[in-house]
């Protein structure tokens, strides 16, 4: 909506390069200070090859806040760490559907960690996804910052502590909009996760 170019990597299923109207899975990278690169790595974040082998067109968007495009692009996620990337991701989906690359009636979204905080937010903002995967995604920022092993992480991205400007924490927390969710969502958590405690997934 502000004419900023947002890049990403688009993975086609084998022997389907440039086939139109494919089922689309949006695989969001974590971070947010990270980037999706064109390489193969075997861990919880990099499973686009598995998805494409099952027939999905996979988009890995490098939304604002990712590395490699200078300080301004890097820092635009501060003070709006959920809504700003969320808008970028929805814009990317809209473009792929508009260009007939993806079928707007066959959409999935998800990933792991910060990516699933974004996933949890996006399923409160739209009902267009057929399914979502939320791997250790927090739905509520105050309890998250108070129970994780790196609380300054959340305080830094939002820009203040919870008691200073409470509405900033509430406005971008999926927990306060769960009545809008109609997307079947698969929750994944780890009982020993110190970064995103299991209780966050139970809350969702």
Tab-separated table of N, CA and C in Angstrom, residues 40-112:
chain	number	residue	atom	x	y	z
A	40	UNK	N	19.437	-24.720	0.802
A	40	UNK	CA	18.784	-25.847	1.446
A	40	UNK	C	19.394	-26.059	2.823
A	41	UNK	N	18.541	-26.105	3.816
A	41	UNK	CA	19.000	-26.315	5.186
A	41	UNK	C	17.972	-27.173	5.896
A	42	UNK	N	18.427	-28.199	6.580
A	42	UNK	CA	17.493	-29.128	7.193
A	42	UNK	C	17.186	-28.796	8.639
A	43	UNK	N	16.144	-27.996	8.891
A	43	UNK	CA	15.671	-27.748	10.252
A	43	UNK	C	14.198	-27.357	10.206
A	44	UNK	N	13.667	-26.933	11.334
A	44	UNK	CA	12.231	-26.666	11.439
A	44	UNK	C	11.763	-25.510	10.561
A	45	UNK	N	12.679	-24.637	10.156
A	45	UNK	CA	12.280	-23.469	9.376
A	45	UNK	C	12.278	-23.723	7.874
A	46	UNK	N	13.123	-24.617	7.401
A	46	UNK	CA	13.364	-24.735	5.968
A	46	UNK	C	12.770	-26.025	5.422
A	47	UNK	N	11.460	-26.042	5.263
A	47	UNK	CA	10.815	-27.229	4.725
A	47	UNK	C	10.020	-26.942	3.457
A	48	UNK	N	10.395	-25.880	2.755
A	48	UNK	CA	9.766	-25.604	1.460
A	48	UNK	C	9.932	-26.778	0.488
A	49	UNK	N	11.122	-27.430	0.423
A	49	UNK	CA	11.258	-28.560	-0.513
A	49	UNK	C	10.263	-29.690	-0.242
A	50	UNK	N	9.947	-29.931	1.028
A	50	UNK	CA	8.969	-30.970	1.351
A	50	UNK	C	7.583	-30.566	0.851
A	51	UNK	N	7.249	-29.296	1.036
A	51	UNK	CA	5.927	-28.817	0.603
A	51	UNK	C	5.783	-28.864	-0.917
A	52	UNK	N	6.822	-28.443	-1.643
A	52	UNK	CA	6.698	-28.446	-3.111
A	52	UNK	C	6.619	-29.869	-3.652
A	53	UNK	N	7.275	-30.815	-2.987
A	53	UNK	CA	7.186	-32.208	-3.428
A	53	UNK	C	5.777	-32.765	-3.217
A	54	UNK	N	4.988	-32.069	-2.392
A	54	UNK	CA	3.593	-32.458	-2.188
A	54	UNK	C	2.632	-31.579	-2.980
A	55	UNK	N	3.174	-30.865	-3.959
A	55	UNK	CA	2.332	-30.150	-4.906
A	55	UNK	C	2.036	-28.697	-4.593
A	56	UNK	N	2.623	-28.146	-3.536
A	56	UNK	CA	2.359	-26.763	-3.172
A	56	UNK	C	3.277	-25.797	-3.918
A	57	UNK	N	2.739	-24.663	-4.291
A	57	UNK	CA	3.542	-23.497	-4.631
A	57	UNK	C	3.865	-22.838	-3.297
A	58	UNK	N	5.141	-22.594	-3.007
A	58	UNK	CA	5.525	-22.077	-1.693
A	58	UNK	C	6.142	-20.692	-1.840
A	59	UNK	N	5.578	-19.743	-1.105
A	59	UNK	CA	6.140	-18.395	-1.038
A	59	UNK	C	6.828	-18.197	0.303
A	60	UNK	N	8.086	-17.760	0.260
A	60	UNK	CA	8.807	-17.370	1.465
A	60	UNK	C	9.066	-15.863	1.377
A	61	UNK	N	8.189	-15.053	1.957
A	61	UNK	CA	8.323	-13.593	1.827
A	61	UNK	C	9.383	-13.028	2.769
A	62	UNK	N	10.170	-12.102	2.266
A	62	UNK	CA	11.135	-11.369	3.095
A	62	UNK	C	10.534	-10.005	3.423
A	63	UNK	N	9.636	-10.023	4.384
A	63	UNK	CA	8.893	-8.838	4.804
A	63	UNK	C	9.813	-7.827	5.495
A	64	UNK	N	9.291	-6.652	5.742
A	64	UNK	CA	10.081	-5.624	6.421
A	64	UNK	C	10.561	-6.088	7.784
A	65	UNK	N	11.817	-5.754	8.088
A	65	UNK	CA	12.451	-6.218	9.304
A	65	UNK	C	13.518	-7.255	9.018
A	66	UNK	N	13.585	-7.744	7.762
A	66	UNK	CA	14.595	-8.747	7.467
A	66	UNK	C	15.902	-8.082	7.046
A	67	UNK	N	16.938	-8.856	7.061
A	67	UNK	CA	18.278	-8.339	6.816
A	67	UNK	C	18.597	-8.288	5.321
A	68	UNK	N	19.519	-7.378	4.966
A	68	UNK	CA	20.030	-7.334	3.605
A	68	UNK	C	19.590	-6.144	2.777
A	69	UNK	N	18.705	-5.298	3.297
A	69	UNK	CA	18.215	-4.158	2.523
A	69	UNK	C	18.436	-2.814	3.220
A	70	UNK	N	19.401	-2.765	4.110
A	70	UNK	CA	19.735	-1.504	4.766
A	70	UNK	C	19.005	-1.281	6.070
A	71	UNK	N	19.468	-0.269	6.800
A	71	UNK	CA	18.965	-0.016	8.149
A	71	UNK	C	17.497	0.391	8.182
A	72	UNK	N	17.074	1.217	7.226
A	72	UNK	CA	15.685	1.675	7.267
A	72	UNK	C	14.712	0.502	7.107
A	73	UNK	N	14.949	-0.333	6.112
A	73	UNK	CA	14.099	-1.500	5.885
A	73	UNK	C	14.143	-2.435	7.093
A	74	UNK	N	15.327	-2.587	7.642
A	74	UNK	CA	15.581	-3.448	8.797
A	74	UNK	C	14.782	-2.989	10.018
A	75	UNK	N	14.711	-1.653	10.202
A	75	UNK	CA	14.102	-1.115	11.421
A	75	UNK	C	12.627	-0.763	11.293
A	76	UNK	N	12.044	-0.909	10.100
A	76	UNK	CA	10.635	-0.548	9.936
A	76	UNK	C	9.688	-1.475	10.692
A	77	UNK	N	10.208	-2.592	11.189
A	77	UNK	CA	9.383	-3.508	11.963
A	77	UNK	C	9.229	-3.044	13.412
A	78	UNK	N	10.122	-2.158	13.860
A	78	UNK	CA	10.026	-1.670	15.241
A	78	UNK	C	8.761	-0.856	15.436
A	79	UNK	N	8.155	-0.996	16.599
A	79	UNK	CA	6.920	-0.304	16.994
A	79	UNK	C	5.678	-0.861	16.295
A	80	UNK	N	5.862	-1.714	15.300
A	80	UNK	CA	4.740	-2.388	14.641
A	80	UNK	C	5.204	-3.777	14.183
A	81	UNK	N	5.694	-4.581	15.131
A	81	UNK	CA	6.347	-5.842	14.765
A	81	UNK	C	5.409	-6.934	14.260
A	82	UNK	N	4.119	-6.728	14.403
A	82	UNK	CA	3.160	-7.721	13.929
A	82	UNK	C	2.398	-7.192	12.717
A	83	UNK	N	1.837	-5.997	12.838
A	83	UNK	CA	0.984	-5.487	11.770
A	83	UNK	C	1.762	-5.159	10.500
A	84	UNK	N	2.966	-4.594	10.631
A	84	UNK	CA	3.724	-4.211	9.427
A	84	UNK	C	4.125	-5.419	8.585
A	85	UNK	N	4.744	-6.446	9.175
A	85	UNK	CA	5.020	-7.646	8.375
A	85	UNK	C	3.745	-8.313	7.872
A	86	UNK	N	2.689	-8.278	8.694
A	86	UNK	CA	1.428	-8.882	8.281
A	86	UNK	C	0.877	-8.255	7.017
A	87	UNK	N	0.931	-6.936	6.929
A	87	UNK	CA	0.461	-6.233	5.731
A	87	UNK	C	1.308	-6.620	4.526
A	88	UNK	N	2.630	-6.703	4.724
A	88	UNK	CA	3.520	-7.091	3.617
A	88	UNK	C	3.176	-8.483	3.105
A	89	UNK	N	2.936	-9.417	4.019
A	89	UNK	CA	2.637	-10.802	3.633
A	89	UNK	C	1.302	-10.883	2.890
A	90	UNK	N	0.281	-10.196	3.388
A	90	UNK	CA	-1.017	-10.199	2.703
A	90	UNK	C	-0.919	-9.551	1.325
A	91	UNK	N	-0.098	-8.521	1.199
A	91	UNK	CA	0.104	-7.882	-0.100
A	91	UNK	C	0.730	-8.855	-1.093
A	92	UNK	N	1.684	-9.651	-0.620
A	92	UNK	CA	2.333	-10.638	-1.487
A	92	UNK	C	1.328	-11.686	-1.968
A	93	UNK	N	0.476	-12.149	-1.058
A	93	UNK	CA	-0.548	-13.132	-1.426
A	93	UNK	C	-1.492	-12.542	-2.471
A	94	UNK	N	-1.914	-11.311	-2.233
A	94	UNK	CA	-2.824	-10.646	-3.175
A	94	UNK	C	-2.212	-10.548	-4.562
A	95	UNK	N	-0.907	-10.256	-4.614
A	95	UNK	CA	-0.238	-10.117	-5.915
A	95	UNK	C	-0.175	-11.454	-6.657
A	96	UNK	N	0.129	-12.530	-5.939
A	96	UNK	CA	0.208	-13.837	-6.586
A	96	UNK	C	-1.154	-14.286	-7.104
A	97	UNK	N	-2.204	-13.968	-6.363
A	97	UNK	CA	-3.557	-14.313	-6.819
A	97	UNK	C	-3.941	-13.447	-8.010
A	98	UNK	N	-3.638	-12.166	-7.943
A	98	UNK	CA	-3.950	-11.248	-9.046
A	98	UNK	C	-3.267	-11.676	-10.332
A	99	UNK	N	-2.024	-12.158	-10.219
A	99	UNK	CA	-1.265	-12.592	-11.393
A	99	UNK	C	-1.572	-14.029	-11.801
A	100	UNK	N	-2.599	-14.632	-11.176
A	100	UNK	CA	-3.049	-16.003	-11.482
A	100	UNK	C	-1.966	-17.051	-11.248
A	101	UNK	N	-1.028	-16.747	-10.378
A	101	UNK	CA	-0.010	-17.729	-10.032
A	101	UNK	C	-0.517	-18.658	-8.935
A	102	UNK	N	-1.371	-18.119	-8.061
A	102	UNK	CA	-1.899	-18.892	-6.940
A	102	UNK	C	-3.416	-18.886	-6.968
A	103	UNK	N	-3.995	-19.971	-6.467
A	103	UNK	CA	-5.446	-20.106	-6.359
A	103	UNK	C	-5.881	-19.536	-5.011
A	104	UNK	N	-6.638	-18.474	-5.034
A	104	UNK	CA	-7.082	-17.817	-3.807
A	104	UNK	C	-7.993	-18.653	-2.942
A	105	UNK	N	-8.471	-19.782	-3.464
A	105	UNK	CA	-9.331	-20.672	-2.692
A	105	UNK	C	-8.572	-21.836	-2.077
A	106	UNK	N	-7.247	-21.873	-2.274
A	106	UNK	CA	-6.425	-22.961	-1.732
A	106	UNK	C	-5.156	-22.358	-1.127
A	107	UNK	N	-5.289	-21.860	0.106
A	107	UNK	CA	-4.194	-21.151	0.761
A	107	UNK	C	-3.893	-21.750	2.130
A	108	UNK	N	-2.607	-21.939	2.400
A	108	UNK	CA	-2.159	-22.352	3.718
A	108	UNK	C	-1.058	-21.411	4.188
A	109	UNK	N	-0.841	-21.342	5.491
A	109	UNK	CA	0.161	-20.419	6.028
A	109	UNK	C	0.737	-20.985	7.326
A	110	UNK	N	1.987	-20.606	7.618
A	110	UNK	CA	2.563	-20.995	8.900
A	110	UNK	C	4.069	-21.135	8.871
A	111	UNK	N	4.597	-21.627	9.966
A	111	UNK	CA	6.011	-21.928	10.127
A	111	UNK	C	6.281	-22.135	11.603
A	112	UNK	N	7.279	-21.396	12.147
A	112	UNK	CA	7.753	-21.684	13.492
A	112	UNK	C	8.244	-20.414	14.163
